[in-house]
Coordinates of C-alpha atoms and ligand atoms in Angstrom, one line a residue:
M13 CA 0.0 0.1 -0.1
N14 CA 1.2 3.6 -0.9
L15 CA 1.3 6.0 2.3
T16 CA 0.4 9.6 1.0
S17 CA 2.5 12.1 2.5
E18 CA -0.3 13.3 4.7
R19 CA -0.8 10.1 6.1
K20 CA 3.0 9.8 6.8
D21 CA 2.8 13.4 8.4
Q22 CA -0.3 12.3 10.5
L23 CA 1.7 9.1 11.8
I24 CA 4.9 11.2 12.3
Q25 CA 2.9 13.8 14.5
A26 CA 1.0 11.3 16.6
C27 CA 4.0 9.2 17.6
L28 CA 5.9 12.5 18.6
Y29 CA 2.8 13.5 20.7
A30 CA 2.7 9.9 22.2
Q31 CA 6.3 10.2 23.1
R32 CA 5.6 13.0 25.5
L33 CA 3.0 10.8 27.4
A34 CA 5.8 8.0 28.3
Y35 CA 5.9 6.7 31.7
V36 CA 9.5 6.4 32.1
P37 CA 10.8 6.8 35.8
Y38 CA 13.5 4.1 35.6
S39 CA 15.2 4.6 32.2
H40 CA 14.0 8.3 31.5
F41 CA 13.9 6.9 27.8
R42 CA 11.1 8.2 26.1
V43 CA 9.7 6.1 23.2
G44 CA 6.7 7.1 21.2
A45 CA 4.8 5.0 18.5
A46 CA 2.0 5.2 16.1
V47 CA 0.3 2.7 14.0
L48 CA -1.7 3.1 11.0
A49 CA -4.4 0.2 11.1
E50 CA -6.5 -1.3 8.3
D51 CA -9.8 0.6 9.9
G52 CA -7.9 3.9 8.8
Q53 CA -7.4 5.0 12.3
I54 CA -4.0 5.9 14.0
Y55 CA -3.5 4.2 17.4
T56 CA -0.5 5.6 19.6
G57 CA 1.6 4.1 22.3
C58 CA 4.4 5.0 24.8
N59 CA 6.6 2.9 26.6
I60 CA 5.4 2.3 30.2
E61 CA 7.7 1.2 32.8
N62 CA 7.2 -0.7 36.0
A63 CA 8.9 -1.0 39.4
S64 CA 9.2 -4.8 38.2
F65 CA 11.3 -4.0 35.5
G66 CA 10.2 -7.2 33.3
A67 CA 6.7 -5.8 33.3
T68 CA 7.6 -2.8 31.1
I69 CA 5.8 -2.4 27.8
C70 CA 7.4 -1.0 24.8
A71 CA 5.4 1.8 22.8
E72 CA 5.3 -0.1 19.7
H73 CA 3.6 -3.0 21.7
V74 CA 1.2 -0.7 23.2
A75 CA 0.2 0.8 20.0
V76 CA -0.3 -2.4 18.2
V77 CA -2.4 -3.8 21.3
K78 CA -4.6 -0.8 20.8
A79 CA -5.2 -1.3 17.3
I80 CA -5.9 -5.1 17.7
S81 CA -7.9 -4.8 20.6
T82 CA -10.1 -2.6 18.6
G83 CA -11.0 -5.2 16.0
N84 CA -8.1 -4.7 13.5
R85 CA -6.1 -7.6 12.3
K86 CA -3.6 -5.8 10.2
I87 CA -1.3 -2.6 10.5
L88 CA -0.3 -1.0 7.5
A89 CA 2.4 1.4 9.1
L90 CA 4.3 2.2 11.9
A91 CA 6.1 5.6 12.9
V92 CA 8.4 5.3 16.0
V93 CA 10.7 7.6 17.8
T94 CA 13.3 7.6 20.9
D95 CA 15.3 9.9 22.7
A96 CA 18.5 8.7 21.2
D97 CA 20.0 10.7 18.5
E98 CA 19.4 8.0 15.9
Y99 CA 17.0 6.4 13.7
A100 CA 14.7 4.3 16.0
R101 CA 15.2 0.7 16.2
P102 CA 12.5 -1.5 17.5
C103 CA 13.4 -4.0 20.1
G104 CA 13.5 -7.7 19.1
I105 CA 10.2 -8.5 20.9
C106 CA 8.2 -5.6 18.9
R107 CA 9.7 -6.8 15.5
Q108 CA 8.2 -10.2 16.1
V109 CA 4.7 -8.4 17.4
L110 CA 4.7 -6.4 14.3
S111 CA 5.5 -9.4 12.0
E112 CA 2.4 -11.2 13.4
F113 CA 0.0 -8.3 12.3
A114 CA 1.9 -6.6 9.3
A115 CA 0.0 -5.9 6.0
D116 CA 1.9 -6.5 2.6
N117 CA 4.1 -3.7 2.3
F118 CA 4.2 -2.7 5.6
L119 CA 6.3 0.3 6.4
T120 CA 8.1 1.5 9.4
L121 CA 9.0 5.2 9.6
A122 CA 12.1 5.2 11.9
L123 CA 12.6 8.6 13.2
K124 CA 15.2 10.7 14.7
P125 CA 14.0 13.3 17.5
D126 CA 14.3 16.1 14.9
A127 CA 11.4 13.8 12.9
S128 CA 13.9 13.1 9.9
Y129 CA 13.4 9.7 9.2
V130 CA 14.3 6.5 7.3
E131 CA 11.8 4.0 5.8
K132 CA 12.2 0.2 6.7
S133 CA 10.4 -2.9 5.2
L134 CA 9.2 -5.8 7.8
E135 CA 12.0 -7.6 6.0
D136 CA 14.5 -4.9 6.8
L137 CA 13.5 -5.2 10.4
L138 CA 12.8 -8.9 10.8
P139 CA 14.5 -11.0 7.8
D140 CA 13.5 -14.6 7.7
A141 CA 10.8 -14.2 10.3
F142 CA 8.7 -16.8 12.0
T143 CA 5.1 -15.9 11.3
P144 CA 1.7 -17.1 11.4
A145 CA 2.6 -18.8 7.9
S146 CA 5.3 -20.8 9.4
L147 CA 2.9 -22.7 11.3
S148 CA 1.0 -24.1 8.3
Ligands
THU6 N1 11.5 0.5 24.5 C1 10.6 0.9 23.6 O1 9.4 1.3 24.1 N2 10.6 0.4 22.4 C2 11.8 -0.4 21.8 O2 11.5 -0.9 20.6 C3 12.8 -0.5 22.6 C4 12.7 0.0 24.0 C5 11.4 1.2 25.8 C6 11.5 0.2 27.0 C7 12.0 0.9 28.0 O3 10.9 1.6 28.5 C8 13.0 1.8 27.6 O4 12.7 1.7 26.2 C9 14.6 1.3 27.7 O5 14.7 0.0 27.2

């Protein structure tokens, strides 16, 4: 699917806004995410940490869970940003979660804090992935 530049801008603004809502009392590392779902809506996520560190949830995971729990089954695109001065790199668990629901031609906009970005496919993020098709 072809993302219009207007849609890309909306995803970027949504993930930058979500980053401000991060709950990060332990790492102080803010991550914001926004996914475009098959229903045409944008769902945002921020990282949510926990005193029991293993209970922390990543921003991308939160955004995907919001989209899927609203009835969506396909994610068309993701925008993600962190505090680090580099293009955001989703963690391994988030890449696996995304691979479960990624639509054909799924696109990630990996942002720097200044909102410049690079585009990555699912294959870029997770080559040779174990997906639902691997079970059939
Ligand atoms: N984090 C994310 O939200 N997404 C990622 O893809 C990488 C890591 C969060 C988890 C934790 O709150 C903080 O960044 C430091 O690892």
